[in-house]
CSV table of C-alpha atoms in Angstrom, one decimal:
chain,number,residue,atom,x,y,z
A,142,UNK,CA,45.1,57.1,34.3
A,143,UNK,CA,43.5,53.8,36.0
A,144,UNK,CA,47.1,51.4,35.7
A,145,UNK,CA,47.1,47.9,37.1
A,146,UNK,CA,49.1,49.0,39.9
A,147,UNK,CA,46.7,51.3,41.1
A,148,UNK,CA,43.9,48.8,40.7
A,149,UNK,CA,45.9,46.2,43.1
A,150,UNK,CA,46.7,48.8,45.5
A,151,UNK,CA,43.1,49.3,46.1
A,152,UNK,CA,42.8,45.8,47.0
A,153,UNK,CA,45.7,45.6,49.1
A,154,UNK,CA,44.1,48.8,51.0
A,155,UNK,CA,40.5,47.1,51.3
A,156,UNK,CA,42.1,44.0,52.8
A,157,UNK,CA,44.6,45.7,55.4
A,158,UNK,CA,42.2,48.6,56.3
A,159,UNK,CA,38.9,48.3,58.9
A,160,UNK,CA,35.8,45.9,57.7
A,161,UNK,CA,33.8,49.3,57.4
A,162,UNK,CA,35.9,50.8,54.5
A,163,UNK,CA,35.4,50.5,51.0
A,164,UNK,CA,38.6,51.9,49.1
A,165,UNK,CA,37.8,53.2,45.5
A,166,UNK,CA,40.1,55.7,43.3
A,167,UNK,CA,38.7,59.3,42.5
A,168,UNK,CA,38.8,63.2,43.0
A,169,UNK,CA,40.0,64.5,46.1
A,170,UNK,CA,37.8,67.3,47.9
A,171,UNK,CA,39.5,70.2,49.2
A,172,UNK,CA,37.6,72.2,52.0
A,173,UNK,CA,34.0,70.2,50.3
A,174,UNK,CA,34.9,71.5,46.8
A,175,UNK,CA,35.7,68.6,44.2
A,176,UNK,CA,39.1,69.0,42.8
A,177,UNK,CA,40.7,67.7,39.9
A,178,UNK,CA,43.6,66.0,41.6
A,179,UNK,CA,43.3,61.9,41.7
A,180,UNK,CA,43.7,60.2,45.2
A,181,UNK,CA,42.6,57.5,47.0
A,182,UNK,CA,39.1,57.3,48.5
A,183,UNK,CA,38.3,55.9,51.1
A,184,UNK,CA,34.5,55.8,51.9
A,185,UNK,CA,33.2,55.2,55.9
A,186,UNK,CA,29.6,54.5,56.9
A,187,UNK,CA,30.5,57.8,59.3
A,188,UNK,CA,33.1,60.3,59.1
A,189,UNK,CA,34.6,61.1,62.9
A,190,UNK,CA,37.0,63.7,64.6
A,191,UNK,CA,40.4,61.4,64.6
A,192,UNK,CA,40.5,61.4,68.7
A,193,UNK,CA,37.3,59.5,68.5
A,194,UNK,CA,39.0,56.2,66.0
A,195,UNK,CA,41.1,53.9,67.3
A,196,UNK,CA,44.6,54.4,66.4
A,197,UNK,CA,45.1,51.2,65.0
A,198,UNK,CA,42.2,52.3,62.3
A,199,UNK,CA,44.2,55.4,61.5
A,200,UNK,CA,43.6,55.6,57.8
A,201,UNK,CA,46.9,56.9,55.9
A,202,UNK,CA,47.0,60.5,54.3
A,203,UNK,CA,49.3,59.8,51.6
A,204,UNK,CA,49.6,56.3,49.4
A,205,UNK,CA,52.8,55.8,47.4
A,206,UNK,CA,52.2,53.7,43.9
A,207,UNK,CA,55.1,53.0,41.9
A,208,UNK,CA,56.9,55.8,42.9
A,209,UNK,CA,53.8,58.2,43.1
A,210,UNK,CA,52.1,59.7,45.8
A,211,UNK,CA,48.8,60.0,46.1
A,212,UNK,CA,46.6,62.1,48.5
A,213,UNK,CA,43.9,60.3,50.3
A,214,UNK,CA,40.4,61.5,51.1
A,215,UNK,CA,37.8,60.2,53.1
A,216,UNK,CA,33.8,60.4,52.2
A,217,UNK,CA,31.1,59.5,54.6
A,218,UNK,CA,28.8,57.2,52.7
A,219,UNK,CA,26.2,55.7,55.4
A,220,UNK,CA,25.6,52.2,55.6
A,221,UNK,CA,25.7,49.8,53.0
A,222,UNK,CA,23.1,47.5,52.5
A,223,UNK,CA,21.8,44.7,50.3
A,224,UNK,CA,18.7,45.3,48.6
A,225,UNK,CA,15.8,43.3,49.2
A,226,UNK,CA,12.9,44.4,51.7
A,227,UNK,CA,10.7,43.1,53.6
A,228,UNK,CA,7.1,43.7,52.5
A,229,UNK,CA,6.2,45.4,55.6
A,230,UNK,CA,8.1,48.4,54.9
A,231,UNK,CA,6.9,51.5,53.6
A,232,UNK,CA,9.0,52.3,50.5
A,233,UNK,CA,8.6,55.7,49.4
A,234,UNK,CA,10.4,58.5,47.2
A,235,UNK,CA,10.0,60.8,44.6
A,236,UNK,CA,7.0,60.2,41.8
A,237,UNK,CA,6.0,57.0,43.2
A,238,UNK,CA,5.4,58.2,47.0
A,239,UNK,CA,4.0,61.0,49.0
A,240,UNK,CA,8.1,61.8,50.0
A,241,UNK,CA,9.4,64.5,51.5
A,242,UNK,CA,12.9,64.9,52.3
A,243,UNK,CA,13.8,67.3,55.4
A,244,UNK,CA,17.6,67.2,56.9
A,245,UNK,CA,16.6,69.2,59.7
A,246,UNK,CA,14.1,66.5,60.8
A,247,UNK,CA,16.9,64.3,60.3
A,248,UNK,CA,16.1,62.4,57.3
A,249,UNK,CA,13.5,61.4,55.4
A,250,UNK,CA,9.8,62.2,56.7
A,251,UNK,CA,6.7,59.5,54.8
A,252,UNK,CA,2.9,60.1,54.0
A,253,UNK,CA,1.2,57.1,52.8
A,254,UNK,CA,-1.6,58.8,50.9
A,255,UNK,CA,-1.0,59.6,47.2
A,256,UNK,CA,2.1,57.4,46.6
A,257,UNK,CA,1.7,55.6,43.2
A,258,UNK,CA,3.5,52.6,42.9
A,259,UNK,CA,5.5,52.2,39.6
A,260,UNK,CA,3.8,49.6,37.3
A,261,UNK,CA,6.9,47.1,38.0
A,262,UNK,CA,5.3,46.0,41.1
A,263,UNK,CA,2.3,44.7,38.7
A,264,UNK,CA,1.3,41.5,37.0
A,265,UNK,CA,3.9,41.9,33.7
A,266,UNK,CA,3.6,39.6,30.4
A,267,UNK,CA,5.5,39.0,28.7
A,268,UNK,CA,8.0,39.1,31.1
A,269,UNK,CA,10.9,41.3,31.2
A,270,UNK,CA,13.8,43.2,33.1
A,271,UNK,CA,12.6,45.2,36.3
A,272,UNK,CA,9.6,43.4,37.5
A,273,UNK,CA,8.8,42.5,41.3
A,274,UNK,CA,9.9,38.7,42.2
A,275,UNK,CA,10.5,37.1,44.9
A,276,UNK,CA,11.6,32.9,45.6
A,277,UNK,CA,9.7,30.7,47.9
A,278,UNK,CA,12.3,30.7,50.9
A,279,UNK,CA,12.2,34.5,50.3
A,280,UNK,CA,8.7,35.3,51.6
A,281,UNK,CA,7.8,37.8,53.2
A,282,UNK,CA,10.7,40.1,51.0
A,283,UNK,CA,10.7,41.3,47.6
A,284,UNK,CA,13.4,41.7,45.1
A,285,UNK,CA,13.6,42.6,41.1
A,286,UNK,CA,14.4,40.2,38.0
A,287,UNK,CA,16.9,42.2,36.2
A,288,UNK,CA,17.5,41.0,32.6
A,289,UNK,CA,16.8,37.9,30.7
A,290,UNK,CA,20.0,36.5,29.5
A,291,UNK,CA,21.3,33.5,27.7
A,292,UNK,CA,22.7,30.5,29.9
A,293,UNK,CA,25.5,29.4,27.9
A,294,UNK,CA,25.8,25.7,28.8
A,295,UNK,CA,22.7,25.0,27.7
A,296,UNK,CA,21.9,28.0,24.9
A,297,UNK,CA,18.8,28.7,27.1
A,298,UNK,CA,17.1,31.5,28.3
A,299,UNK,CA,17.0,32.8,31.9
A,300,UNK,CA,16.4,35.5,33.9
A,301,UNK,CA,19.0,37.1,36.1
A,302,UNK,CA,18.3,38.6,39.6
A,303,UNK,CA,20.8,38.6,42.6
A,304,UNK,CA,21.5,35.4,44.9
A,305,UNK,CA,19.7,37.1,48.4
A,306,UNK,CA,16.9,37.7,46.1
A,307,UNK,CA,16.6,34.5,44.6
A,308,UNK,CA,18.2,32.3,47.7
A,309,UNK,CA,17.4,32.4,51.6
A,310,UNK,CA,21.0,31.1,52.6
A,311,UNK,CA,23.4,33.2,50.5
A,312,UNK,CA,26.7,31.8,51.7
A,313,UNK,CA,28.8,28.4,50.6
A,314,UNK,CA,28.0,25.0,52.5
A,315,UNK,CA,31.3,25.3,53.9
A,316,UNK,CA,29.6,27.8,56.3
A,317,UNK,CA,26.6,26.6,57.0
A,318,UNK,CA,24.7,25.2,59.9
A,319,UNK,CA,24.0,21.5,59.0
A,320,UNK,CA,20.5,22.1,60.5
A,321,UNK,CA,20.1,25.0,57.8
A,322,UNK,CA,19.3,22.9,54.7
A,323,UNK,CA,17.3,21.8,51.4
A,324,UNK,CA,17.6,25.0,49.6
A,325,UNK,CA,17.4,23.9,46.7
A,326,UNK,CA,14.6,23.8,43.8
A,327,UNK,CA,12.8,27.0,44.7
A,328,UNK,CA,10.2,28.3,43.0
A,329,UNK,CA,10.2,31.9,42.3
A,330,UNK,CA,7.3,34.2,41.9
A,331,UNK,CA,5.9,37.0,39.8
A,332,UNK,CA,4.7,39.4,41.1
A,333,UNK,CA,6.5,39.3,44.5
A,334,UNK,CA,3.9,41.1,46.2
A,335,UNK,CA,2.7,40.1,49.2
A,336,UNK,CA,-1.2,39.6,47.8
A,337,UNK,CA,0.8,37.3,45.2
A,338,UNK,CA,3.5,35.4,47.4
A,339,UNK,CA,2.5,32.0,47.7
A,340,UNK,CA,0.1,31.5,45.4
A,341,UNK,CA,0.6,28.7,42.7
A,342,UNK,CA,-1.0,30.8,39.8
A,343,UNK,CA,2.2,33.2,39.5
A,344,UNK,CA,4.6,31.1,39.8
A,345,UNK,CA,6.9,31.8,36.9
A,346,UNK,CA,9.6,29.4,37.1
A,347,UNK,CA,12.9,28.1,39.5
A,348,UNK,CA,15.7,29.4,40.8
A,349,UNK,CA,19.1,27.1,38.3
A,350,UNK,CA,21.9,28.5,40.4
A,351,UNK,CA,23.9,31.2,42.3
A,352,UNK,CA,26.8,32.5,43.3
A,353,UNK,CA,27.3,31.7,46.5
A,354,UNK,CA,28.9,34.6,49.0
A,355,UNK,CA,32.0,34.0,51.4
A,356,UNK,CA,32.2,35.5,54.8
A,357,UNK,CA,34.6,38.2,55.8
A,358,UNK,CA,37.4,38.6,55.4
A,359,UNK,CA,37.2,36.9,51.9
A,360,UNK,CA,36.1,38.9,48.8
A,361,UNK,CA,33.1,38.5,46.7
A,362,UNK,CA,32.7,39.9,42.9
A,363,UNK,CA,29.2,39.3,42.3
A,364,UNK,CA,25.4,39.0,44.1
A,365,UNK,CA,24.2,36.9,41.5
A,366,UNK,CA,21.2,34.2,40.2
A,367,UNK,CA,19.9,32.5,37.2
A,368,UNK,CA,15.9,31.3,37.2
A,369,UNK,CA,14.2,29.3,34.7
A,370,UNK,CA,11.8,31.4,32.5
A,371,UNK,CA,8.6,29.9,31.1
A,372,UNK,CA,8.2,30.0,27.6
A,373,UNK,CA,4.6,30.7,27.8
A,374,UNK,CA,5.3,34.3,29.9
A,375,UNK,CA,7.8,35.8,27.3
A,376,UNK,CA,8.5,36.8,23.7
A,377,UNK,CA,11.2,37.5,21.4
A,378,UNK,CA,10.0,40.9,20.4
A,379,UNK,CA,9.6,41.9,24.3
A,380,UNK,CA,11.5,40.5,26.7
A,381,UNK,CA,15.0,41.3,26.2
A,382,UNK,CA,13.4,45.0,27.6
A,383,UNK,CA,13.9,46.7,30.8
A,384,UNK,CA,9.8,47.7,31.8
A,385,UNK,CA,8.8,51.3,31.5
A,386,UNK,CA,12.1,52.3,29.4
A,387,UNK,CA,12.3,53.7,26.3
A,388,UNK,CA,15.4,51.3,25.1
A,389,UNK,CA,13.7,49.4,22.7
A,390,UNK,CA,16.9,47.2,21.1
A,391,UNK,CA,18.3,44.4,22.8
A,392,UNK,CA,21.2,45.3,24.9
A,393,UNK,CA,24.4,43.2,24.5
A,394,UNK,CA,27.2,43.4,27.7
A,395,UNK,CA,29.7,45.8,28.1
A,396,UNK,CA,33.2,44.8,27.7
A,397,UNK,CA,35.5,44.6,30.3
A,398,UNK,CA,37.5,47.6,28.6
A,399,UNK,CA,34.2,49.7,28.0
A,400,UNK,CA,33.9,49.3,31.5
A,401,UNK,CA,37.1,50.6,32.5
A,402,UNK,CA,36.9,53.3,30.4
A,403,UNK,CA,33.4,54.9,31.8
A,404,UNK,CA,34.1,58.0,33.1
A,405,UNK,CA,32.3,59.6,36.2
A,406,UNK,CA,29.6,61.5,33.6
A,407,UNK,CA,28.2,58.8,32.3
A,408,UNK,CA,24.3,58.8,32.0
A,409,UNK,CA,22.7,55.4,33.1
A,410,UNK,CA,20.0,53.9,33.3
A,411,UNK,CA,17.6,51.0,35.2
A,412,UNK,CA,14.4,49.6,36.0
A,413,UNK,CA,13.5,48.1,39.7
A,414,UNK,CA,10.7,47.1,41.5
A,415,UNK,CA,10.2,49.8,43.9
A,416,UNK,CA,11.7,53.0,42.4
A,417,UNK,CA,10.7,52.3,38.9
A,418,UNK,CA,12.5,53.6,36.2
A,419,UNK,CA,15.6,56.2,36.6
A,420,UNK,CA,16.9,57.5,33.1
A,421,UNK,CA,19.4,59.9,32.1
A,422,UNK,CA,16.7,62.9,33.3
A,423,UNK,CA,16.3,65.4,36.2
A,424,UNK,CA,16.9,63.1,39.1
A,425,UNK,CA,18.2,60.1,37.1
A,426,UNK,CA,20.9,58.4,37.9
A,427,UNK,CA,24.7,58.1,36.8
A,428,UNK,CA,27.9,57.5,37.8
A,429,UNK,CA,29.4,59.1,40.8
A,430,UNK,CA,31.4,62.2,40.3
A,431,UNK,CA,34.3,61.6,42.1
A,432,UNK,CA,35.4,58.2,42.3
A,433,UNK,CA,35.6,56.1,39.0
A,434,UNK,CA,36.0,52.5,38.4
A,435,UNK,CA,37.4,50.1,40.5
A,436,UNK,CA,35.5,50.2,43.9
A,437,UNK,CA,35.7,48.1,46.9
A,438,UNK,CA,32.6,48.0,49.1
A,439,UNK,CA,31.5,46.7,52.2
A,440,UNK,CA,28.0,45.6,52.7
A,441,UNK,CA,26.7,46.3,56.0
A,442,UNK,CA,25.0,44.3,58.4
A,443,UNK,CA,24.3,47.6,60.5
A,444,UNK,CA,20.7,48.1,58.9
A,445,UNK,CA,17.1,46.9,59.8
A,446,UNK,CA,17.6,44.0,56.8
A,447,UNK,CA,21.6,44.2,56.1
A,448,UNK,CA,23.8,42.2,55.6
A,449,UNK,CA,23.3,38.4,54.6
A,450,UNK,CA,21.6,35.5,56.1
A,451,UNK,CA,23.9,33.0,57.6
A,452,UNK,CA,22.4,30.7,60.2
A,453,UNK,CA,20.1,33.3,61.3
A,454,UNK,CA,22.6,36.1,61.8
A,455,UNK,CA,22.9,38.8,59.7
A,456,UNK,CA,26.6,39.2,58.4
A,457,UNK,CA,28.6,41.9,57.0
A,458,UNK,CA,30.4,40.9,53.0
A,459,UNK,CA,32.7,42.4,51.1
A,460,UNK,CA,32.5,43.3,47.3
A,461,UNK,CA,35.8,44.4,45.3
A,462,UNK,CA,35.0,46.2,41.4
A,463,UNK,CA,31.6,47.4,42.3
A,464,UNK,CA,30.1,50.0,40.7
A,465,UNK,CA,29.0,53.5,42.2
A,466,UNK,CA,26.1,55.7,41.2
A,467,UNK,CA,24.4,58.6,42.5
A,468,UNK,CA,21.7,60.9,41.5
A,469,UNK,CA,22.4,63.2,38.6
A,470,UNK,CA,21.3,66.3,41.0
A,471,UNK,CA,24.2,67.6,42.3
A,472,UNK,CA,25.1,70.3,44.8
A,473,UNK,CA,27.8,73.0,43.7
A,474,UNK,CA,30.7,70.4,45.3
A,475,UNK,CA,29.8,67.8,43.1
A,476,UNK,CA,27.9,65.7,45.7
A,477,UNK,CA,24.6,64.3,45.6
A,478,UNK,CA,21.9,66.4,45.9
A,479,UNK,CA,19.1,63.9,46.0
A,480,UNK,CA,18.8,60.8,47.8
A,481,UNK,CA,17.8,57.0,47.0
A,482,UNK,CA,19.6,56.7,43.5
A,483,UNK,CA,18.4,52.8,44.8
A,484,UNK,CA,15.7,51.6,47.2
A,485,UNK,CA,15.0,48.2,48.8
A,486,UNK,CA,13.7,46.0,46.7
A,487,UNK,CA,15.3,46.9,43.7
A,488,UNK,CA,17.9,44.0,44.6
A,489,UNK,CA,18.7,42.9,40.7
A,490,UNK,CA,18.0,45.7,38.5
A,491,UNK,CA,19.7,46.0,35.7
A,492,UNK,CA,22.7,48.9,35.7
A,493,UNK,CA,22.4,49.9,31.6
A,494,UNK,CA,24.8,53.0,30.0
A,495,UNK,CA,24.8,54.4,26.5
A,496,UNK,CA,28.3,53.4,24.8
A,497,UNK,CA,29.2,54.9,21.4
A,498,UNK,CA,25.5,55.3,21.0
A,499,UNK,CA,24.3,51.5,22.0
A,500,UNK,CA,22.7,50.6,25.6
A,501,UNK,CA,24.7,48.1,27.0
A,502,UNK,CA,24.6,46.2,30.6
A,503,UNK,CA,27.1,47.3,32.7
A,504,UNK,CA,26.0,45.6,35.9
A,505,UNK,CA,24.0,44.2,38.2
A,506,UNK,CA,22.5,45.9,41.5
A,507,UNK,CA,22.4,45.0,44.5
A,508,UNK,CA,23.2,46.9,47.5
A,509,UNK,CA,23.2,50.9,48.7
A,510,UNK,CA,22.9,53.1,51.2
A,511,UNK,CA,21.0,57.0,51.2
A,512,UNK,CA,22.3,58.4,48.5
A,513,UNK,CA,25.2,56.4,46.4
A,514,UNK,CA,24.0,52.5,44.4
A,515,UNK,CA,26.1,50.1,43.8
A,516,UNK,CA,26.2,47.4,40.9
A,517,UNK,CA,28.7,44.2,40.9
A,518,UNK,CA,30.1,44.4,37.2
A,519,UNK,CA,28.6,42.6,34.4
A,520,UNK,CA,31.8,40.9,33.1
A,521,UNK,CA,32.0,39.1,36.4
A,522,UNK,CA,28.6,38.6,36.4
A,523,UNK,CA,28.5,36.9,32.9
A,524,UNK,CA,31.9,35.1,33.7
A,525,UNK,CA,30.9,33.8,37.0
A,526,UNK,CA,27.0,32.9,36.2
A,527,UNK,CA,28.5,31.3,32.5
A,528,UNK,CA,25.7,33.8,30.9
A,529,UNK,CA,25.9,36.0,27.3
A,530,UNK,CA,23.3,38.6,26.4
A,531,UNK,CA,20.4,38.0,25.0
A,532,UNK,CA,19.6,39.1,21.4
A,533,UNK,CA,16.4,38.5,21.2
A,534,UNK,CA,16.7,35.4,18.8
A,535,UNK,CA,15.1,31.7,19.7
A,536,UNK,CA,16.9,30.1,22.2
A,537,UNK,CA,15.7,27.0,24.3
A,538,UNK,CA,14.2,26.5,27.7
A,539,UNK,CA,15.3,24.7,30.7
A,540,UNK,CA,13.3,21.5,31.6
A,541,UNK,CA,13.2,21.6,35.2
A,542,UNK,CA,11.5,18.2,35.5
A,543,UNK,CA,14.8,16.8,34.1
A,544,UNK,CA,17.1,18.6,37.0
A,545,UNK,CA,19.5,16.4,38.7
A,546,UNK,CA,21.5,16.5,41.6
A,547,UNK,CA,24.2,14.8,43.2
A,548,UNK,CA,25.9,15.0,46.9
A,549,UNK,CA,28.8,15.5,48.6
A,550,UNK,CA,29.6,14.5,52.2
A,551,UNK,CA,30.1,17.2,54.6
A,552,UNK,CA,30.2,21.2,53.5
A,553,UNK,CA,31.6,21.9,50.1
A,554,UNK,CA,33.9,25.6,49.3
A,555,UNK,CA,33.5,24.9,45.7
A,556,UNK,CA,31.0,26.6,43.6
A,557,UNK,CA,30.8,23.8,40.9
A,558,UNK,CA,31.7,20.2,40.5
A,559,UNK,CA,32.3,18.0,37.7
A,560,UNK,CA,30.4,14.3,37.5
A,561,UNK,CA,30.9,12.2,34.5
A,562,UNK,CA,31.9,15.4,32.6
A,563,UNK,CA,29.0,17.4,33.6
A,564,UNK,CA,29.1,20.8,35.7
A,565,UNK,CA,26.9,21.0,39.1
A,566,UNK,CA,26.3,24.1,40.8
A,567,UNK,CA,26.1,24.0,44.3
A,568,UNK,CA,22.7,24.9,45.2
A,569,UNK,CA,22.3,23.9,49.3
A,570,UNK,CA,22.3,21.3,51.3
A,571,UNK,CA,20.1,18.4,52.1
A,572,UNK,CA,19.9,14.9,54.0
A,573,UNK,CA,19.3,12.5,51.0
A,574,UNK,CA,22.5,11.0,49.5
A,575,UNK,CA,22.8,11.0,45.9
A,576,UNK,CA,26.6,10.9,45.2
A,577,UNK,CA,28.2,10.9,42.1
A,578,UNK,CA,28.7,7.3,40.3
């Protein structure tokens, strides 16, 4: 059983071990067979003969908790990265590429002809969850718009992607170059295609606010953003969908104690940009088999596009709660037996599992590496972002033209502020003074 004390000893083992190991609580292997004895997990980009690691990154083989001890294992993972991609990039697996996979050749092998990209890459109205966007001080990369939901300070509707999908500086002020400013009131288009970036006739609304994410060795809980959404794009009957799913109700979010009672089987479902849909099929998706709910991850900067733009370096973040899936192909030890359960550009797809017979959210994607995807929660999302789910009722619609703004001196580590008893988001920074009366 998952017990509080567990859950903080994870934490304190994420904090105290290397920057390059995620710590998450699971079935230990025994000589590559999955067993049914809980441990510790501890996941590395690359697993290494111990004369090779530094001693002082010696991970422990036992953890004591409350009295119990615990064996530990140690999985190689790969790098993990966040999830948007460059336009440039040949994206291809499975149904909607010509893929082939080939370990001997040492990974994947790519032939351009015959891939069929998934319709989410299209032109889609009325809009809905897993469609290509991308922001205007994202050009040149491509991300997904994962879910409409219902901002609840002003009972509107808005769409919900992650922050380095919807942002080009992902981190607080506080951390900033003061050269690296006015990112703020970005435009976001759909598509996000590169024959569509830029141009003023898909332009489907703004980026309201973000998350912003703190530098290591801090922890972050969620990669998230809100857009506008233009009334004239969606509909009640429609939107609340994830494209090219069957689901055809509106989803509400999971609990907080539905997701900590998931177990490892759960089927799942999403929609993104660049892999299309994955359901609860041959070579879906679903939870991984051997480590369950809570996971701490580190997102790599160690890829072509990892990590997260901070004054034009790439930077390494680390993620506590996350959410781990794999392909529903496994091999006889219970790991993955097909890679890419994610792909760039799939950055804010919607993570959605049957519960008691009701698709619900569970979580927000946003980073991966070959063959595990990983999802921030959707409890912190919704508490963090100040969101609910949509039910597919009315709601209202952000004015954008009525947006105000106010200023503080200097770098700010605070994600909102309070002016004559309204809430501000930080959103950037800028030279023009506007403080608050």
């Amino acid at each position: 059983m998952l017990t509080e004390p567990i859950k903080q000893k994870i934490e304190d083992l994420f904090n105290s071990t290397p920057d390059y190991v995620g710590v998450g609580w699971g079935h230990k292997f025994n000589k590559e067979e999955l067993t049914n004895e809980h441990s510790i997990v501890f996941r590395v980009p690359k697993k290494l003969p111990l004369s090779e690691i530094p001693e002082e990154e010696h991970l422990p083989s036992s953890v004591e908790i409350d009295g119990i001890t615990y064996k530990t294992d140690v999985v190689e993972i790969g790098n993990v990265v966040p999830l948007a991609c460059p336009e440039t990039t040949l994206t291809t697996c499975y149904t909607w590429t010509d893929f082939v996979f080939n370990e001997y050749a040492g990974g994947p092998t790519y032939g351009g002809a015959g891939a069929t990209p998934p319709g989410n890459r299209g032109v889609i109205r009325p809009m809905k969850g897993g469609i290509s966007i991308t922001s205007a001080n994202n050009l040149g990369k491509v991300g997904t718009l994962g879910f409409l939901a219902v901002d609840n300070a002003k009972n509107a509707l808005v769409g919900v992607t992650n922050n380095h999908v919807a942002v080009g500086t992902a981190f607080y002020t506080t951390y900033r170059s003061v050269t690296n400013s006015n990112e703020y009131n970005d435009v976001y288009y759909q598509p996000g295609e590169a024959n569509f970036q830029g141009n003023s006739n898909y332009v489907v609304g703004e980026v309201v606010r973000y998350v912003p994410i703190l530098p290591q060795p801090c922890i972050n809980q969620v990669d998230g953003a809100l857009v506008t959404i233009d009334p004239s794009k969606v509909t009640n009957a429609e939107s609340y969908k994830l494209f090219g799913t069957s689901i055809t109700t509106p989803m509400p979010f999971a609990t907080t104690a539905e997701l900590d009672e998931l177990d490892s089987g759960t089927l799942l479902a999403s929609s993104g940009r660049t892999s299309g849909v994955k359901s609860p099929t041959s070579c879906g998706i679903r939870f991984n088999a051997f480590v369950n709910l809570p996971l701490s991850t580190y997102v790599s900067n160690g890829q072509l596009q990892g990590g997260y733009v901070l004054n034009n370096t790439r930077l390494g973040a680390n993620f506590s709660g996350t959410i781990e899936f794999i392909r529903t192909d496994l091999q006889s030890n219970g790991l993955a037996a097909c890679p890419y359960p994610i792909y760039p550009g799939d950055s804010g797809s919607a993570l959605v599992a049957q519960i008691n017979g009701v698709w619900k959210i569970i979580g927000l994607v946003f980073a991966g590496s070959d063959f595990f995807g990983y999802a921030c929660r959707i409890d912190q999302v919704a508490a963090q972002l100040n969101i609910s789910a949509w039910d597919g009722t009315t709601k209202n619609y952000f004015n954008t033209g009525s947006r105000q703004y106010i200023t503080t001196i200097g770098s700010n580590a605070n994600k909102t502020l309070t002016c004559s008893s309204n809430i501000y988001w930080q959103v950037g920074t800028t030279s023009s003074i506007n403080p608050c009366p």
